[in-house]
mmCIF file of C-alpha atoms in Angstrom:
data_model
loop_
_atom_site.group_PDB
_atom_site.id
_atom_site.type_symbol
_atom_site.label_atom_id
_atom_site.label_comp_id
_atom_site.label_asym_id
_atom_site.label_seq_id
_atom_site.Cartn_x
_atom_site.Cartn_y
_atom_site.Cartn_z
ATOM 1 C CA UNK E 1 -75.879 -39.559 63.344
ATOM 2 C CA UNK E 2 -74.988 -36.131 61.117
ATOM 3 C CA UNK E 3 -78.682 -35.215 58.452
ATOM 4 C CA UNK E 4 -76.814 -33.675 55.531
ATOM 5 C CA UNK E 5 -80.079 -31.447 54.012
ATOM 6 C CA UNK E 6 -79.821 -29.743 50.841
ATOM 7 C CA UNK E 7 -83.100 -28.082 49.954
ATOM 8 C CA UNK E 8 -83.557 -27.061 45.931
ATOM 9 C CA UNK E 9 -85.973 -25.003 43.826
ATOM 10 C CA UNK E 10 -85.979 -25.994 40.625
ATOM 11 C CA UNK E 11 -87.526 -24.375 37.672
ATOM 12 C CA UNK E 12 -90.402 -26.052 36.631
ATOM 13 C CA UNK E 13 -88.815 -26.375 33.009
ATOM 14 C CA UNK E 14 -86.424 -28.529 33.726
ATOM 15 C CA UNK E 15 -87.312 -30.197 36.595
ATOM 16 C CA UNK E 16 -87.613 -33.755 34.795
ATOM 17 C CA UNK E 17 -83.959 -33.575 33.167
ATOM 18 C CA UNK E 18 -83.455 -32.087 36.463
ATOM 19 C CA UNK E 19 -84.754 -35.130 38.304
ATOM 20 C CA UNK E 20 -83.307 -37.698 36.253
ATOM 21 C CA UNK E 21 -80.109 -36.302 36.437
ATOM 22 C CA UNK E 22 -80.011 -36.255 40.137
ATOM 23 C CA UNK E 23 -81.145 -40.215 41.005
ATOM 24 C CA UNK E 24 -79.048 -41.306 38.285
ATOM 25 C CA UNK E 25 -75.867 -39.268 38.446
ATOM 26 C CA UNK E 26 -75.284 -36.668 41.442
ATOM 27 C CA UNK E 27 -77.090 -38.842 44.052
ATOM 28 C CA UNK E 28 -74.654 -41.681 43.027
ATOM 29 C CA UNK E 29 -72.330 -40.455 42.574
ATOM 30 C CA UNK E 30 -72.531 -39.156 45.940
ATOM 31 C CA UNK E 31 -73.188 -41.777 47.479
ATOM 32 C CA UNK E 32 -69.813 -43.973 45.865
ATOM 33 C CA UNK E 33 -67.713 -41.604 48.439
ATOM 34 C CA UNK E 34 -68.923 -43.824 51.231
ATOM 35 C CA UNK E 35 -68.902 -41.019 53.121
ATOM 36 C CA UNK E 36 -73.389 -40.883 53.251
ATOM 37 C CA UNK E 37 -74.920 -43.819 54.736
ATOM 38 C CA UNK E 38 -78.279 -43.313 52.755
ATOM 39 C CA UNK E 39 -80.267 -40.816 51.838
ATOM 40 C CA UNK E 40 -83.384 -39.748 50.942
ATOM 41 C CA UNK E 41 -86.057 -37.558 48.777
ATOM 42 C CA UNK E 42 -89.007 -35.267 49.673
ATOM 43 C CA UNK E 43 -90.864 -33.288 47.370
ATOM 44 C CA UNK E 44 -92.126 -29.987 49.991
ATOM 45 C CA UNK E 45 -95.709 -29.814 50.536
ATOM 46 C CA UNK E 46 -97.960 -27.118 50.657
ATOM 47 C CA UNK E 47 -95.761 -24.567 49.056
ATOM 48 C CA UNK E 48 -96.394 -21.561 46.217
ATOM 49 C CA UNK E 49 -95.001 -23.556 43.219
ATOM 50 C CA UNK E 50 -95.194 -21.136 40.530
ATOM 51 C CA UNK E 51 -92.019 -20.903 40.258
ATOM 52 C CA UNK E 52 -90.798 -24.111 40.553
ATOM 53 C CA UNK E 53 -91.075 -27.447 42.931
ATOM 54 C CA UNK E 54 -88.871 -27.539 46.191
ATOM 55 C CA UNK E 55 -87.471 -30.719 47.189
ATOM 56 C CA UNK E 56 -84.505 -31.784 49.997
ATOM 57 C CA UNK E 57 -82.417 -34.615 49.508
ATOM 58 C CA UNK E 58 -80.859 -35.416 53.035
ATOM 59 C CA UNK E 59 -77.585 -37.141 53.605
ATOM 60 C CA UNK E 60 -76.479 -39.156 55.822
ATOM 61 C CA UNK E 61 -73.497 -39.412 57.373
ATOM 62 C CA UNK E 62 -72.023 -41.790 60.946
ATOM 63 C CA UNK E 63 -70.330 -38.611 62.195
ATOM 64 C CA UNK E 64 -69.784 -34.711 61.658
ATOM 65 C CA UNK E 65 -65.467 -35.312 60.454
ATOM 66 C CA UNK E 66 -67.800 -36.772 57.562
ATOM 67 C CA UNK E 67 -70.103 -34.439 56.143
ATOM 68 C CA UNK E 68 -66.664 -31.947 57.241
ATOM 69 C CA UNK E 69 -64.685 -34.052 54.697
ATOM 70 C CA UNK E 70 -67.487 -34.792 52.137
ATOM 71 C CA UNK E 71 -68.160 -30.475 52.318
ATOM 72 C CA UNK E 72 -64.025 -29.409 52.039
ATOM 73 C CA UNK E 73 -62.882 -32.196 49.733
ATOM 74 C CA UNK E 74 -65.152 -33.205 46.799
ATOM 75 C CA UNK E 75 -69.108 -30.389 47.819
ATOM 76 C CA UNK E 76 -66.424 -27.517 45.426
ATOM 77 C CA UNK E 77 -66.112 -30.236 42.265
ATOM 78 C CA UNK E 78 -70.011 -30.943 42.877
ATOM 79 C CA UNK E 79 -71.467 -27.013 43.690
ATOM 80 C CA UNK E 80 -69.729 -26.161 39.510
ATOM 81 C CA UNK E 81 -70.623 -29.142 38.060
ATOM 82 C CA UNK E 82 -74.448 -28.628 38.948
ATOM 83 C CA UNK E 83 -74.035 -25.461 38.310
ATOM 84 C CA UNK E 84 -72.234 -25.875 34.484
ATOM 85 C CA UNK E 85 -75.132 -28.098 33.673
ATOM 86 C CA UNK E 86 -77.273 -26.192 35.308
ATOM 87 C CA UNK E 87 -76.906 -22.558 35.439
ATOM 88 C CA UNK E 88 -79.413 -20.003 37.458
ATOM 89 C CA UNK E 89 -82.362 -22.507 37.576
ATOM 90 C CA UNK E 90 -82.382 -23.774 41.015
ATOM 91 C CA UNK E 91 -82.114 -22.049 44.400
ATOM 92 C CA UNK E 92 -80.274 -24.367 46.736
ATOM 93 C CA UNK E 93 -79.035 -24.139 50.668
ATOM 94 C CA UNK E 94 -78.049 -26.279 52.819
ATOM 95 C CA UNK E 95 -78.510 -27.239 56.650
ATOM 96 C CA UNK E 96 -76.468 -29.522 59.200
ATOM 97 C CA UNK E 97 -78.471 -31.923 61.762
ATOM 98 C CA UNK E 98 -77.960 -33.723 63.962
ATOM 99 C CA UNK E 99 -79.924 -37.084 64.334
ATOM 100 C CA UNK E 100 -80.611 -36.294 68.803
ATOM 101 C CA UNK E 101 -84.083 -39.219 69.262
#
């Protein structure tokens, strides 16, 4: 099992609207691609939140091929739409992990 981990620090002024968009539009769009089997969302605790909350969204894929297909065929357009909508009001980085146990 592969875990695509997306960590995002969001500007507090757009947090509520961003969360609504993420849960109602963005995540369903990603899941509808059929490349991931489930997703989970977390809020980081014990962080300096003066510049905004930090969230982690994890998408679970059965194989690296699914992840690579996502990053090559779909991620660029999804990222572009995110930046078009929210501009520089968030910072994001990705990690890819493999479930070991």
